[in-house]
Amino acid sequence: MTQLRILIFTTVMLPWILSTAAKDEYVEARRAKRDTENGIDFPPTNRAVAPKADELPTCLLCVCLSGSVYCEEVSPSMTAVPSLPKETAYLYARFNKIRKIKNRDFSDMATLKRIDLTGNLITEIEDGAFSKLPNLEELSLAENLLTRLPILPTKLVTFNANFNKLKTQGVKANAFKKLTRLAYLYLGNNELTAVPQLPESLHIVHLQDNKISTITDETFCKGNTSHYIRTNMDEVRLDGNPLKMSQHPDSFICLQSLPIGLYN
């Protein structure tokens, strides 16, 4: 009976006690920071120092649940990608203050299938940051401050970089061409002056509200043949660009429908 009680305490009560103590310490630190900001001071011996985001265990700072890590609008502010549990498949780190993505941030994370970094302050991504993610299918970098794109994983199905500051010279010519599974590409509200090379696999491509002023008969189609039909392409957006559609009557001849949106 005594051994049974010890076993129950070790497997059930002890982890709960340790977890509760850690949370209490974190809550107390946040309370102390709030009181200090409100002008309530305490003697140095009684005042807790609020921890920084990178000083806290990831699964205390974020919510870890069955292979998913949720780090959204974290307080204290998260300025870098946290260390992730090895089994992480889905990372949601939206609306924080992450500024740079380094090569080591996702090293040895072969299980990752989706990364969502929407709404951060990212200005730079090292070229190898995503190159060692063989199973990554969805990547969102929307609403950041990027002017260039890194090398992208070849198995991507969805890529979203809407609302950045991407420039044509910051997007390599074959950045998307080799992504043979890419079906959804969102590059709206950037500073692109040309349409990048597009893979045959695309179903949807959004390029609205850029600075694209011209296209050719080979941007979407194959200018040397009128028999080619782009069967996968369901939706194209080019509205909000200084593009005169009337000047390019044969540029969309291979599509099953014309680009959507309002045009001059």
XYZ file of C-alpha atoms in Angstrom:
264
model
C 0.000 0.000 0.000
C 2.833 2.414 0.864
C 4.534 1.726 -2.479
C 1.252 2.359 -4.270
C 0.882 5.760 -2.555
C 4.448 6.694 -3.514
C 3.782 5.673 -7.116
C 0.598 7.786 -7.272
C 2.395 10.802 -5.785
C 5.316 10.465 -8.229
C 3.263 10.027 -11.392
C 0.328 12.336 -10.661
C 0.919 14.818 -7.864
C 4.586 15.700 -8.324
C 4.305 16.930 -11.967
C 1.224 18.956 -10.956
C 3.032 20.571 -8.024
C 6.060 21.473 -10.168
C 3.871 22.882 -12.943
C 1.825 24.927 -10.471
C 4.959 26.338 -8.865
C 6.367 27.384 -12.239
C 3.109 29.073 -13.238
C 2.837 30.853 -9.886
C 6.356 32.199 -10.305
C 5.532 33.436 -13.800
C 2.256 35.092 -12.686
C 4.010 36.751 -9.751
C 6.702 38.120 -12.066
C 4.086 39.603 -14.405
C 2.192 41.122 -11.457
C 5.382 42.735 -10.168
C 6.096 44.223 -13.586
C 2.562 45.633 -13.809
C 2.762 47.152 -10.325
C 6.097 48.778 -11.124
C 4.680 50.292 -14.324
C 1.747 51.671 -12.307
C 4.056 53.388 -9.828
C 3.681 50.851 -7.027
C 7.138 50.146 -5.678
C 8.419 47.501 -3.299
C 11.731 47.002 -1.509
C 14.254 45.308 -3.801
C 14.242 42.163 -1.672
C 10.485 41.632 -2.207
C 10.119 42.610 -5.881
C 10.249 39.928 -8.594
C 11.930 40.759 -11.888
C 9.701 40.096 -14.886
C 11.286 37.449 -17.102
C 11.904 38.022 -20.782
C 10.181 35.827 -23.341
C 13.392 34.026 -24.315
C 14.058 33.178 -20.659
C 10.853 31.154 -20.266
C 10.263 27.517 -21.300
C 8.425 27.477 -24.653
C 5.484 25.460 -23.388
C 5.011 27.809 -20.444
C 5.187 30.894 -22.640
C 3.074 29.308 -25.404
C 0.441 26.581 -25.597
C 1.736 23.175 -26.668
C -0.916 20.672 -27.690
C -0.533 17.409 -29.635
C 2.226 18.548 -31.970
C 0.927 22.118 -32.281
C 2.579 25.154 -30.656
C 0.535 28.355 -30.301
C 2.578 31.492 -29.549
C 0.180 34.257 -30.545
C 0.420 37.802 -29.152
C 2.765 36.582 -26.432
C 3.435 38.748 -23.388
C 6.211 39.532 -22.574
C 6.985 40.335 -26.209
C 8.481 37.537 -28.288
C 11.291 38.865 -30.496
C 12.709 35.554 -31.783
C 11.460 32.091 -32.703
C 11.334 30.008 -29.502
C 12.914 26.591 -29.104
C 10.340 24.056 -30.253
C 9.575 20.544 -28.973
C 11.012 17.954 -31.343
C 7.566 16.604 -32.302
C 6.199 20.013 -33.409
C 4.243 19.794 -36.665
C 2.360 23.109 -36.555
C 3.731 26.439 -35.329
C 1.531 29.499 -34.957
C 3.611 32.506 -33.858
C 1.398 35.285 -35.160
C 1.289 38.913 -34.047
C 4.514 39.092 -32.075
C 7.686 41.166 -32.556
C 9.948 38.625 -34.224
C 12.485 40.513 -36.362
C 14.764 37.902 -37.907
C 14.605 34.208 -38.813
C 17.941 32.427 -38.457
C 19.149 29.133 -39.911
C 19.219 27.515 -36.488
C 15.618 28.444 -35.633
C 14.173 25.421 -37.446
C 17.193 23.130 -37.606
C 16.434 19.436 -37.004
C 12.672 20.070 -37.226
C 11.784 17.567 -39.935
C 8.285 17.126 -38.481
C 7.144 20.689 -39.287
C 4.260 20.857 -41.761
C 2.981 24.384 -41.174
C 4.620 27.637 -40.011
C 2.567 30.789 -39.545
C 4.539 33.956 -38.732
C 1.880 36.448 -39.792
C 1.961 39.928 -38.278
C 5.510 40.154 -36.954
C 8.331 42.618 -37.715
C 10.490 40.301 -39.812
C 12.945 42.134 -42.053
C 15.426 39.321 -42.713
C 15.342 35.556 -43.204
C 18.610 33.688 -43.634
C 18.684 31.626 -46.847
C 18.892 28.265 -45.106
C 16.173 28.917 -42.541
C 13.564 26.732 -44.276
C 15.741 24.593 -46.530
C 15.972 21.662 -44.086
C 12.231 21.227 -43.643
C 11.367 18.332 -45.987
C 7.718 18.103 -44.915
C 6.779 21.790 -44.774
C 3.601 22.345 -46.814
C 2.269 25.689 -45.584
C 4.264 28.832 -44.872
C 2.818 32.249 -44.043
C 5.024 35.329 -43.790
C 2.182 37.779 -44.376
C 2.147 41.230 -42.780
C 5.877 41.577 -42.176
C 8.622 43.862 -43.535
C 10.416 41.595 -46.002
C 12.088 42.995 -49.114
C 13.470 39.626 -50.280
C 12.608 35.956 -49.993
C 14.853 33.116 -48.825
C 15.154 29.700 -50.467
C 11.781 27.978 -50.081
C 11.117 24.271 -49.349
C 10.286 22.263 -52.477
C 7.164 20.605 -51.043
C 5.286 23.820 -50.275
C 1.611 23.767 -51.227
C 0.649 27.183 -49.849
C 2.850 30.273 -49.563
C 1.549 33.605 -48.292
C 3.667 36.764 -48.309
C 0.886 39.341 -48.668
C 1.506 42.794 -47.182
C 5.292 42.930 -47.143
C 7.736 45.134 -49.046
C 8.941 42.526 -51.525
C 10.819 43.843 -54.544
C 11.418 42.022 -57.813
C 15.184 42.020 -57.281
C 14.582 40.319 -53.926
C 12.736 37.359 -55.462
C 14.975 34.933 -57.361
C 13.863 34.043 -60.881
C 13.249 30.401 -59.965
C 11.983 31.061 -56.429
C 8.645 29.386 -57.242
C 9.320 27.670 -60.572
C 10.835 24.594 -58.911
C 8.047 24.234 -56.359
C 6.151 21.584 -58.297
C 3.459 21.126 -55.624
C 2.717 24.819 -55.043
C -1.008 25.421 -55.516
C -1.692 28.688 -53.660
C 0.587 31.709 -53.991
C -0.231 35.035 -52.328
C 2.047 38.009 -53.083
C -0.447 40.858 -52.935
C 0.313 44.319 -51.524
C 4.048 44.337 -52.155
C 6.395 46.328 -54.419
C 6.922 43.832 -57.239
C 7.413 45.302 -60.711
C 7.238 41.991 -62.586
C 5.420 38.678 -62.316
C 7.777 35.918 -61.095
C 8.030 32.601 -62.929
C 5.018 30.509 -61.987
C 4.915 26.697 -61.661
C 2.339 24.682 -63.627
C 0.863 23.378 -60.376
C -0.661 26.748 -59.362
C -4.408 26.992 -58.819
C -4.503 30.490 -57.332
C -2.051 33.378 -57.653
C -2.659 36.806 -56.100
C -0.477 39.707 -57.265
C -2.831 42.597 -56.599
C -1.644 46.017 -55.411
C 1.949 45.788 -56.577
C 3.808 47.923 -59.149
C 3.506 45.580 -62.124
C 3.158 47.635 -65.301
C 3.740 45.053 -68.015
C 3.475 41.339 -68.766
C 4.254 39.198 -71.803
C 2.459 36.421 -73.670
C 4.617 33.956 -71.730
C 3.941 35.269 -68.235
C 0.979 32.913 -67.828
C 0.843 31.178 -71.215
C 3.177 29.889 -73.912
C 3.368 32.598 -76.532
C 4.518 30.252 -79.301
C 1.370 28.097 -79.276
C -2.359 28.745 -79.146
C -3.154 25.135 -78.201
C -1.766 25.293 -74.670
C -4.376 25.503 -71.895
C -3.387 26.089 -68.295
C -5.879 23.673 -66.765
C -4.862 24.036 -63.105
C -5.113 27.828 -62.903
C -8.465 28.781 -61.390
C -7.870 32.338 -60.158
C -5.515 35.200 -61.022
C -5.539 38.648 -59.384
C -3.624 41.563 -60.879
C -5.892 44.444 -59.898
C -4.344 47.494 -58.268
C -1.289 47.429 -60.564
C -0.403 50.087 -63.193
C -1.157 47.445 -65.825
C -3.213 48.194 -68.945
C -5.057 44.967 -69.672
C -6.113 46.179 -73.111
C -2.455 46.243 -74.177
C -2.061 42.514 -73.578
C -4.941 40.787 -75.394
C -3.108 37.458 -75.824
C -1.483 37.218 -72.414
C -4.369 35.285 -70.855
C -5.486 33.209 -73.830
C -4.465 29.946 -72.147
C -6.465 30.593 -68.972
C -9.960 29.228 -68.457
C -11.066 32.586 -67.017
C -9.769 36.151 -67.104
C -8.108 37.714 -64.016
C -10.611 38.811 -61.391
C -10.878 42.346 -59.993
C -11.342 45.859 -61.409
C -8.948 47.061 -64.111
C -8.367 50.213 -66.154
